[in-house]
PDB file of C-alpha atoms and ligand atoms in Angstrom:
ATOM      1  CA  UNK G   1      -0.299   0.094   0.009  1.00  0.00           C
ATOM      2  CA  UNK G   2       1.114   3.462  -0.944  1.00  0.00           C
ATOM      3  CA  UNK G   3       2.295   5.522   2.366  1.00  0.00           C
ATOM      4  CA  UNK G   4      -0.366   8.169   1.967  1.00  0.00           C
ATOM      5  CA  UNK G   5      -3.296   5.594   1.052  1.00  0.00           C
ATOM      6  CA  UNK G   6      -2.152   4.131   4.666  1.00  0.00           C
ATOM      7  CA  UNK G   7      -2.091   7.811   5.989  1.00  0.00           C
ATOM      8  CA  UNK G   8      -5.703   8.605   4.856  1.00  0.00           C
ATOM      9  CA  UNK G   9      -7.137   4.831   6.271  1.00  0.00           C
ATOM     10  CA  UNK G  10      -4.351   5.613   9.808  1.00  0.00           C
ATOM     11  CA  UNK G  11      -7.424   9.220   9.911  1.00  0.00           C
ATOM     12  CA  UNK G  12     -10.419   7.076   9.152  1.00  0.00           C
ATOM     13  CA  UNK G  13      -9.332   4.786  11.756  1.00  0.00           C
ATOM     14  CA  UNK G  14      -8.075   7.151  14.322  1.00  0.00           C
ATOM     15  CA  UNK G  15     -11.971   9.920  13.275  1.00  0.00           C
ATOM     16  CA  UNK G  16     -13.964   6.911  14.119  1.00  0.00           C
ATOM     17  CA  UNK G  17     -11.405   5.510  17.513  1.00  0.00           C
ATOM     18  CA  UNK G  18     -12.597   9.540  18.667  1.00  0.00           C
ATOM     19  CA  UNK G  19     -15.915   9.823  17.822  1.00  0.00           C
ATOM     20  CA  UNK G  20     -17.600  10.960  21.166  1.00  0.00           C
ATOM     21  CA  UNK G  21     -14.302  12.102  22.885  1.00  0.00           C
ATOM     22  CA  UNK G  22     -14.356  15.066  25.069  1.00  0.00           C
ATOM     23  CA  UNK G  23     -13.689  18.668  23.276  1.00  0.00           C
ATOM     24  CA  UNK G  24      -9.593  18.521  23.795  1.00  0.00           C
ATOM     25  CA  UNK G  25      -9.416  15.236  23.342  1.00  0.00           C
ATOM     26  CA  UNK G  26     -11.376  13.993  20.088  1.00  0.00           C
ATOM     27  CA  UNK G  27     -10.222  14.695  16.187  1.00  0.00           C
ATOM     28  CA  UNK G  28      -9.861  18.251  16.026  1.00  0.00           C
ATOM     29  CA  UNK G  29      -7.071  17.696  18.614  1.00  0.00           C
ATOM     30  CA  UNK G  30      -5.144  15.134  16.602  1.00  0.00           C
ATOM     31  CA  UNK G  31      -5.537  16.849  13.875  1.00  0.00           C
ATOM     32  CA  UNK G  32      -3.719  19.880  15.669  1.00  0.00           C
ATOM     33  CA  UNK G  33      -0.466  17.417  16.515  1.00  0.00           C
ATOM     34  CA  UNK G  34      -0.063  15.285  13.088  1.00  0.00           C
ATOM     35  CA  UNK G  35      -0.006  19.484  11.405  1.00  0.00           C
ATOM     36  CA  UNK G  36       2.496  20.744  14.242  1.00  0.00           C
ATOM     37  CA  UNK G  37       4.478  17.622  14.177  1.00  0.00           C
ATOM     38  CA  UNK G  38       4.892  18.085  10.305  1.00  0.00           C
ATOM     39  CA  UNK G  39       6.129  21.725  10.531  1.00  0.00           C
ATOM     40  CA  UNK G  40       8.345  20.627  13.822  1.00  0.00           C
ATOM     41  CA  UNK G  41      10.022  18.117  11.580  1.00  0.00           C
ATOM     42  CA  UNK G  42      10.283  20.404   7.825  1.00  0.00           C
ATOM     43  CA  UNK G  43      12.613  22.816  10.718  1.00  0.00           C
ATOM     44  CA  UNK G  44      15.177  19.343  12.726  1.00  0.00           C
ATOM     45  CA  UNK G  45      13.948  16.370  10.740  1.00  0.00           C
ATOM     46  CA  UNK G  46      12.919  12.650  11.571  1.00  0.00           C
ATOM     47  CA  UNK G  47      11.200   9.807   9.449  1.00  0.00           C
ATOM     48  CA  UNK G  48       8.100  12.374   8.714  1.00  0.00           C
ATOM     49  CA  UNK G  49       6.032   8.672   8.280  1.00  0.00           C
ATOM     50  CA  UNK G  50       6.898   7.249  11.732  1.00  0.00           C
ATOM     51  CA  UNK G  51       6.392  10.333  12.901  1.00  0.00           C
ATOM     52  CA  UNK G  52       3.148  11.316  10.351  1.00  0.00           C
ATOM     53  CA  UNK G  53       2.134   8.476  12.067  1.00  0.00           C
ATOM     54  CA  UNK G  54       2.692   9.086  15.406  1.00  0.00           C
ATOM     55  CA  UNK G  55       1.096  11.718  15.670  1.00  0.00           C
ATOM     56  CA  UNK G  56      -2.548  11.022  13.998  1.00  0.00           C
ATOM     57  CA  UNK G  57      -2.324   7.232  16.613  1.00  0.00           C
ATOM     58  CA  UNK G  58      -1.123   9.323  20.078  1.00  0.00           C
ATOM     59  CA  UNK G  59      -3.788   9.553  22.076  1.00  0.00           C
ATOM     60  CA  UNK G  60      -6.082   6.005  20.347  1.00  0.00           C
ATOM     61  CA  UNK G  61      -7.063   4.676  24.091  1.00  0.00           C
ATOM     62  CA  UNK G  62      -6.155   7.471  26.312  1.00  0.00           C
ATOM     63  CA  UNK G  63      -5.589   5.630  29.110  1.00  0.00           C
ATOM     64  CA  UNK G  64      -7.559   8.302  31.293  1.00  0.00           C
ATOM     65  CA  UNK G  65     -10.453   7.261  29.225  1.00  0.00           C
ATOM     66  CA  UNK G  66      -9.382   3.524  29.730  1.00  0.00           C
ATOM     67  CA  UNK G  67      -9.836   3.103  33.860  1.00  0.00           C
ATOM     68  CA  UNK G  68      -5.732   3.754  33.764  1.00  0.00           C
ATOM     69  CA  UNK G  69      -4.481   0.674  31.206  1.00  0.00           C
ATOM     70  CA  UNK G  70      -2.383   2.329  29.455  1.00  0.00           C
ATOM     71  CA  UNK G  71      -1.942  -1.164  27.679  1.00  0.00           C
ATOM     72  CA  UNK G  72      -5.020  -0.542  25.387  1.00  0.00           C
ATOM     73  CA  UNK G  73      -3.911   2.245  23.279  1.00  0.00           C
ATOM     74  CA  UNK G  74      -0.788   0.427  21.858  1.00  0.00           C
ATOM     75  CA  UNK G  75      -2.222  -2.621  21.612  1.00  0.00           C
ATOM     76  CA  UNK G  76      -5.245  -1.648  19.605  1.00  0.00           C
ATOM     77  CA  UNK G  77      -2.433   1.096  16.688  1.00  0.00           C
ATOM     78  CA  UNK G  78      -0.260  -2.462  16.934  1.00  0.00           C
ATOM     79  CA  UNK G  79      -3.407  -4.497  15.657  1.00  0.00           C
ATOM     80  CA  UNK G  80      -4.346  -2.071  13.360  1.00  0.00           C
ATOM     81  CA  UNK G  81      -0.670  -0.771  11.411  1.00  0.00           C
ATOM     82  CA  UNK G  82      -0.212  -4.388  11.802  1.00  0.00           C
ATOM     83  CA  UNK G  83      -3.779  -5.174   9.471  1.00  0.00           C
ATOM     84  CA  UNK G  84      -2.232  -2.555   7.133  1.00  0.00           C
ATOM     85  CA  UNK G  85       0.826  -4.869   6.702  1.00  0.00           C
ATOM     86  CA  UNK G  86       3.466  -1.828   7.575  1.00  0.00           C
ATOM     87  CA  UNK G  87       7.345  -3.087   8.621  1.00  0.00           C
ATOM     88  CA  UNK G  88       8.114  -4.212  11.636  1.00  0.00           C
ATOM     89  CA  UNK G  89      10.336  -1.027  12.236  1.00  0.00           C
ATOM     90  CA  UNK G  90       8.188   0.881  10.653  1.00  0.00           C
ATOM     91  CA  UNK G  91       5.089  -0.065  13.304  1.00  0.00           C
ATOM     92  CA  UNK G  92       7.475  -0.208  16.746  1.00  0.00           C
ATOM     93  CA  UNK G  93       8.769   2.920  16.312  1.00  0.00           C
ATOM     94  CA  UNK G  94       4.979   4.145  15.972  1.00  0.00           C
ATOM     95  CA  UNK G  95       4.573   2.082  18.919  1.00  0.00           C
ATOM     96  CA  UNK G  96       7.536   3.334  21.231  1.00  0.00           C
ATOM     97  CA  UNK G  97       6.023   7.209  20.592  1.00  0.00           C
ATOM     98  CA  UNK G  98       2.463   5.928  21.147  1.00  0.00           C
ATOM     99  CA  UNK G  99       4.556   4.062  25.030  1.00  0.00           C
ATOM    100  CA  UNK G 100       6.077   7.167  26.344  1.00  0.00           C
ATOM    101  CA  UNK G 101       4.165  10.365  24.653  1.00  0.00           C
ATOM    102  CA  UNK G 102       2.173  11.225  27.766  1.00  0.00           C
ATOM    103  CA  UNK G 103       3.771  13.591  30.824  1.00  0.00           C
ATOM    104  CA  UNK G 104       1.568  12.225  33.095  1.00  0.00           C
ATOM    105  CA  UNK G 105       3.712  15.016  35.404  1.00  0.00           C
ATOM    106  CA  UNK G 106       7.043  14.782  33.869  1.00  0.00           C
ATOM    107  CA  UNK G 107       8.163  11.570  34.943  1.00  0.00           C
ATOM    108  CA  UNK G 108      10.002  10.421  32.897  1.00  0.00           C
ATOM    109  CA  UNK G 109      12.725   7.550  32.780  1.00  0.00           C
ATOM    110  CA  UNK G 110      13.030   8.109  29.682  1.00  0.00           C
ATOM    111  CA  UNK G 111      17.162   9.237  28.997  1.00  0.00           C
ATOM    112  CA  UNK G 112      17.762   9.074  24.997  1.00  0.00           C
ATOM    113  CA  UNK G 113      14.718  10.030  22.442  1.00  0.00           C
ATOM    114  CA  UNK G 114      13.895   9.360  19.199  1.00  0.00           C
ATOM    115  CA  UNK G 115      14.350  12.028  17.588  1.00  0.00           C
ATOM    116  CA  UNK G 116      10.575  10.926  15.821  1.00  0.00           C
ATOM    117  CA  UNK G 117       8.957  10.681  19.344  1.00  0.00           C
ATOM    118  CA  UNK G 118      10.921  14.239  20.534  1.00  0.00           C
ATOM    119  CA  UNK G 119       9.168  15.650  17.666  1.00  0.00           C
ATOM    120  CA  UNK G 120       5.466  14.559  18.436  1.00  0.00           C
ATOM    121  CA  UNK G 121       6.183  15.084  22.561  1.00  0.00           C
ATOM    122  CA  UNK G 122       6.703  18.826  21.265  1.00  0.00           C
ATOM    123  CA  UNK G 123       3.966  18.959  19.293  1.00  0.00           C
ATOM    124  CA  UNK G 124       1.524  17.631  22.176  1.00  0.00           C
ATOM    125  CA  UNK G 125       2.650  19.723  24.209  1.00  0.00           C
ATOM    126  CA  UNK G 126       2.713  22.719  22.497  1.00  0.00           C
ATOM    127  CA  UNK G 127      -1.139  21.778  22.733  1.00  0.00           C
ATOM    128  CA  UNK G 128      -1.805  21.901  26.085  1.00  0.00           C
ATOM    129  CA  UNK G 129      -0.024  24.850  25.692  1.00  0.00           C
ATOM    130  CA  UNK G 130      -1.150  28.522  24.779  1.00  0.00           C
ATOM    131  CA  UNK G 131      -5.344  30.135  23.896  1.00  0.00           C
ATOM    132  CA  UNK G 132      -6.215  26.682  23.176  1.00  0.00           C
ATOM    133  CA  UNK G 133      -3.766  24.989  25.856  1.00  0.00           C
ATOM    134  CA  UNK G 134      -7.095  26.632  28.175  1.00  0.00           C
ATOM    135  CA  UNK G 135      -9.370  26.162  25.959  1.00  0.00           C
ATOM    136  CA  UNK G 136      -8.885  22.428  26.337  1.00  0.00           C
ATOM    137  CA  UNK G 137      -7.401  22.507  30.248  1.00  0.00           C
ATOM    138  CA  UNK G 138     -11.203  24.114  30.453  1.00  0.00           C
ATOM    139  CA  UNK G 139     -12.655  22.227  28.876  1.00  0.00           C
ATOM    140  CA  UNK G 140     -11.507  19.087  30.597  1.00  0.00           C
ATOM    141  CA  UNK G 141     -12.199  20.901  33.876  1.00  0.00           C
ATOM    142  CA  UNK G 142     -16.047  20.729  33.156  1.00  0.00           C
ATOM    143  CA  UNK G 143     -16.031  16.890  31.701  1.00  0.00           C
ATOM    144  CA  UNK G 144     -14.579  16.519  34.977  1.00  0.00           C
ATOM    145  CA  UNK G 145     -17.093  18.576  37.216  1.00  0.00           C
ATOM    146  CA  UNK G 146     -14.101  19.902  38.360  1.00  0.00           C
ATOM    147  CA  UNK G 147     -14.053  24.041  39.726  1.00  0.00           C
ATOM    148  CA  UNK G 148     -12.701  26.061  38.227  1.00  0.00           C
ATOM    149  CA  UNK G 149     -11.075  27.916  41.126  1.00  0.00           C
ATOM    150  CA  UNK G 150     -10.432  27.396  44.293  1.00  0.00           C
ATOM    151  CA  UNK G 151      -8.314  29.743  46.346  1.00  0.00           C
ATOM    152  CA  UNK G 152      -7.538  27.958  49.463  1.00  0.00           C
ATOM    153  CA  UNK G 153      -6.623  25.131  47.265  1.00  0.00           C
ATOM    154  CA  UNK G 154      -3.314  25.687  46.361  1.00  0.00           C
ATOM    155  CA  UNK G 155      -1.739  23.666  43.386  1.00  0.00           C
ATOM    156  CA  UNK G 156       0.995  20.821  43.696  1.00  0.00           C
ATOM    157  CA  UNK G 157       3.590  21.132  42.419  1.00  0.00           C
ATOM    158  CA  UNK G 158       5.821  18.218  43.495  1.00  0.00           C
ATOM    159  CA  UNK G 159       3.281  15.227  42.764  1.00  0.00           C
ATOM    160  CA  UNK G 160       3.811  11.958  42.014  1.00  0.00           C
ATOM    161  CA  UNK G 161       2.511   9.793  39.080  1.00  0.00           C
ATOM    162  CA  UNK G 162      -0.338   8.349  40.850  1.00  0.00           C
ATOM    163  CA  UNK G 163      -1.376  11.993  42.399  1.00  0.00           C
ATOM    164  CA  UNK G 164      -1.223  13.641  39.322  1.00  0.00           C
ATOM    165  CA  UNK G 165      -2.806  11.218  37.180  1.00  0.00           C
ATOM    166  CA  UNK G 166      -5.428  11.062  40.462  1.00  0.00           C
ATOM    167  CA  UNK G 167      -5.131  15.069  40.509  1.00  0.00           C
ATOM    168  CA  UNK G 168      -9.383  15.945  41.546  1.00  0.00           C
ATOM    169  CA  UNK G 169      -7.778  19.893  42.435  1.00  0.00           C
ATOM    170  CA  UNK G 170      -9.543  22.815  40.118  1.00  0.00           C
ATOM    171  CA  UNK G 171      -8.824  23.499  36.883  1.00  0.00           C
ATOM    172  CA  UNK G 172      -6.143  25.940  37.888  1.00  0.00           C
ATOM    173  CA  UNK G 173      -4.409  24.373  39.328  1.00  0.00           C
ATOM    174  CA  UNK G 174      -3.514  22.312  36.005  1.00  0.00           C
ATOM    175  CA  UNK G 175      -1.444  25.539  34.832  1.00  0.00           C
ATOM    176  CA  UNK G 176       1.013  24.659  37.675  1.00  0.00           C
ATOM    177  CA  UNK G 177       1.485  21.873  37.976  1.00  0.00           C
ATOM    178  CA  UNK G 178       1.621  20.493  34.304  1.00  0.00           C
ATOM    179  CA  UNK G 179       0.897  24.123  31.662  1.00  0.00           C
ATOM    180  CA  UNK G 180       3.636  26.290  32.827  1.00  0.00           C
ATOM    181  CA  UNK G 181       6.227  24.114  33.043  1.00  0.00           C
ATOM    182  CA  UNK G 182       6.005  22.612  29.387  1.00  0.00           C
ATOM    183  CA  UNK G 183       8.161  25.172  28.006  1.00  0.00           C
ATOM    184  CA  UNK G 184      11.653  23.949  29.214  1.00  0.00           C
ATOM    185  CA  UNK G 185      10.175  20.349  28.845  1.00  0.00           C
ATOM    186  CA  UNK G 186      10.162  20.620  25.001  1.00  0.00           C
ATOM    187  CA  UNK G 187      12.840  18.946  23.699  1.00  0.00           C
ATOM    188  CA  UNK G 188      13.351  20.600  20.065  1.00  0.00           C
ATOM    189  CA  UNK G 189      14.569  24.248  19.010  1.00  0.00           C
ATOM    190  CA  UNK G 190      11.683  24.525  17.149  1.00  0.00           C
ATOM    191  CA  UNK G 191       8.822  23.556  19.535  1.00  0.00           C
ATOM    192  CA  UNK G 192      11.253  25.654  22.739  1.00  0.00           C
ATOM    193  CA  UNK G 193      10.347  28.837  20.156  1.00  0.00           C
ATOM    194  CA  UNK G 194       7.202  27.957  19.853  1.00  0.00           C
ATOM    195  CA  UNK G 195       6.409  27.173  22.724  1.00  0.00           C
ATOM    196  CA  UNK G 196       7.701  30.769  24.801  1.00  0.00           C
ATOM    197  CA  UNK G 197       5.058  32.618  23.045  1.00  0.00           C
ATOM    198  CA  UNK G 198       2.014  30.670  23.708  1.00  0.00           C
ATOM    199  CA  UNK G 199       3.673  30.387  27.718  1.00  0.00           C
ATOM    200  CA  UNK G 200       3.348  34.111  28.365  1.00  0.00           C
ATOM    201  CA  UNK G 201      -0.347  34.006  26.543  1.00  0.00           C
ATOM    202  CA  UNK G 202      -1.186  31.491  29.440  1.00  0.00           C
ATOM    203  CA  UNK G 203       0.752  34.202  31.641  1.00  0.00           C
ATOM    204  CA  UNK G 204      -0.964  36.797  30.535  1.00  0.00           C
ATOM    205  CA  UNK G 205      -4.565  34.732  31.261  1.00  0.00           C
ATOM    206  CA  UNK G 206      -3.447  34.509  34.409  1.00  0.00           C
ATOM    207  CA  UNK G 207      -2.828  37.488  35.845  1.00  0.00           C
ATOM    208  CA  UNK G 208      -6.141  38.509  33.964  1.00  0.00           C
ATOM    209  CA  UNK G 209      -7.948  36.157  35.528  1.00  0.00           C
ATOM    210  CA  UNK G 210      -6.627  36.782  39.053  1.00  0.00           C
ATOM    211  CA  UNK G 211      -7.713  40.369  38.539  1.00  0.00           C
ATOM    212  CA  UNK G 212     -11.242  40.006  37.985  1.00  0.00           C
ATOM    213  CA  UNK G 213     -11.448  37.517  40.261  1.00  0.00           C
ATOM    214  CA  UNK G 214     -10.664  40.024  43.148  1.00  0.00           C
ATOM    215  CA  UNK G 215     -12.860  42.419  41.195  1.00  0.00           C
ATOM    216  CA  UNK G 216      -9.540  44.424  40.892  1.00  0.00           C
ATOM    217  CA  UNK G 217     -11.130  46.370  37.386  1.00  0.00           C
TER     218      UNK G 217
HETATM  219  P1  ADP X   1      -0.504  13.610  28.987  1.00  0.00           P
HETATM  220  O1  ADP X   1      -1.457  13.029  28.406  1.00  0.00           O
HETATM  221  O2  ADP X   1       0.815  13.799  27.815  1.00  0.00           O
HETATM  222  O3  ADP X   1      -0.273  13.432  30.675  1.00  0.00           O
HETATM  223  P2  ADP X   1      -3.417  14.485  28.918  1.00  0.00           P
HETATM  224  O4  ADP X   1      -3.708  14.043  28.255  1.00  0.00           O
HETATM  225  O5  ADP X   1      -3.294  14.202  30.459  1.00  0.00           O
HETATM  226  O6  ADP X   1      -1.599  14.387  28.933  1.00  0.00           O
HETATM  227  O7  ADP X   1      -3.410  16.270  28.944  1.00  0.00           O
HETATM  228  C1  ADP X   1      -3.911  16.473  28.099  1.00  0.00           C
HETATM  229  C2  ADP X   1      -5.019  17.784  28.734  1.00  0.00           C
HETATM  230  O8  ADP X   1      -5.817  17.016  28.877  1.00  0.00           O
HETATM  231  C3  ADP X   1      -4.121  18.654  28.916  1.00  0.00           C
HETATM  232  O9  ADP X   1      -3.104  19.635  28.720  1.00  0.00           O
HETATM  233  C4  ADP X   1      -5.204  19.880  29.991  1.00  0.00           C
HETATM  234  O10 ADP X   1      -5.703  20.939  29.234  1.00  0.00           O
HETATM  235  C5  ADP X   1      -6.218  19.147  30.100  1.00  0.00           C
HETATM  236  N1  ADP X   1      -6.095  18.217  31.120  1.00  0.00           N
HETATM  237  C6  ADP X   1      -5.882  16.741  32.280  1.00  0.00           C
HETATM  238  N2  ADP X   1      -6.000  17.044  33.192  1.00  0.00           N
HETATM  239  C7  ADP X   1      -6.301  17.423  33.987  1.00  0.00           C
HETATM  240  C8  ADP X   1      -6.455  18.196  34.921  1.00  0.00           C
HETATM  241  N3  ADP X   1      -6.520  17.335  35.542  1.00  0.00           N
HETATM  242  N4  ADP X   1      -7.293  19.532  34.351  1.00  0.00           N
HETATM  243  C9  ADP X   1      -7.794  20.154  34.383  1.00  0.00           C
HETATM  244  N5  ADP X   1      -6.793  19.555  32.550  1.00  0.00           N
HETATM  245  C10 ADP X   1      -6.997  18.449  31.845  1.00  0.00           C
HETATM  246 NI1   NI X   2      -2.430  14.489  22.914  1.00  0.00          NI
END
């Protein structure tokens, strides 16, 4: 099968899998990560086919939406890719991206990440920042019926991996527990460059939020 045809089939598969997903983790999130990955790859290099497939499949069966099961997504992606008779080396590289992309409180034992993982991870993190990151975060908080903000529940900057996954804290806390940390966790130069302005926008947003909350303006 031609690469283009494989990408087309993968897009259809992912759209099907994510139908009805929460608005911050739906096909449009994948679409943005896919586009961003290609933009970053144009500057940084890497195997574009692996990057494209990794970006498209990175959130299939997210463990958050499958009772914390972290094996389901990679297994589904492997079955799907095998059904398209793609070479084993490509499949392994794509599965490696899916298994290692997640933030999970910033905990990762990987010292050396392949460039393809670095790029898709940067793209996924960029989509967690800036105006879109803010929108996704409040959408997720609403989906989980969380408080938007509670001045008496401060953020916990040192959450363990388990505590991060199980956190029920107000949505504003998530900015400090994850979003504002992402700028310094970007892997690639192009990722860092793109993260800077998005980061500043979130800081401005928070300043305005507190001013309004405290009736200062
Ligand atoms: P990762 O898998 O890299 O940990 P997630 O899928 O958990 O990333 O997070 C993706 C986005 O979902 C976050 O950037 C945020 O917008 C939203 N989100 C996840 N967890 C929370 C949370 N506890 N509170 C608010 N938003 C969240
Ligand atoms: Ni994602």
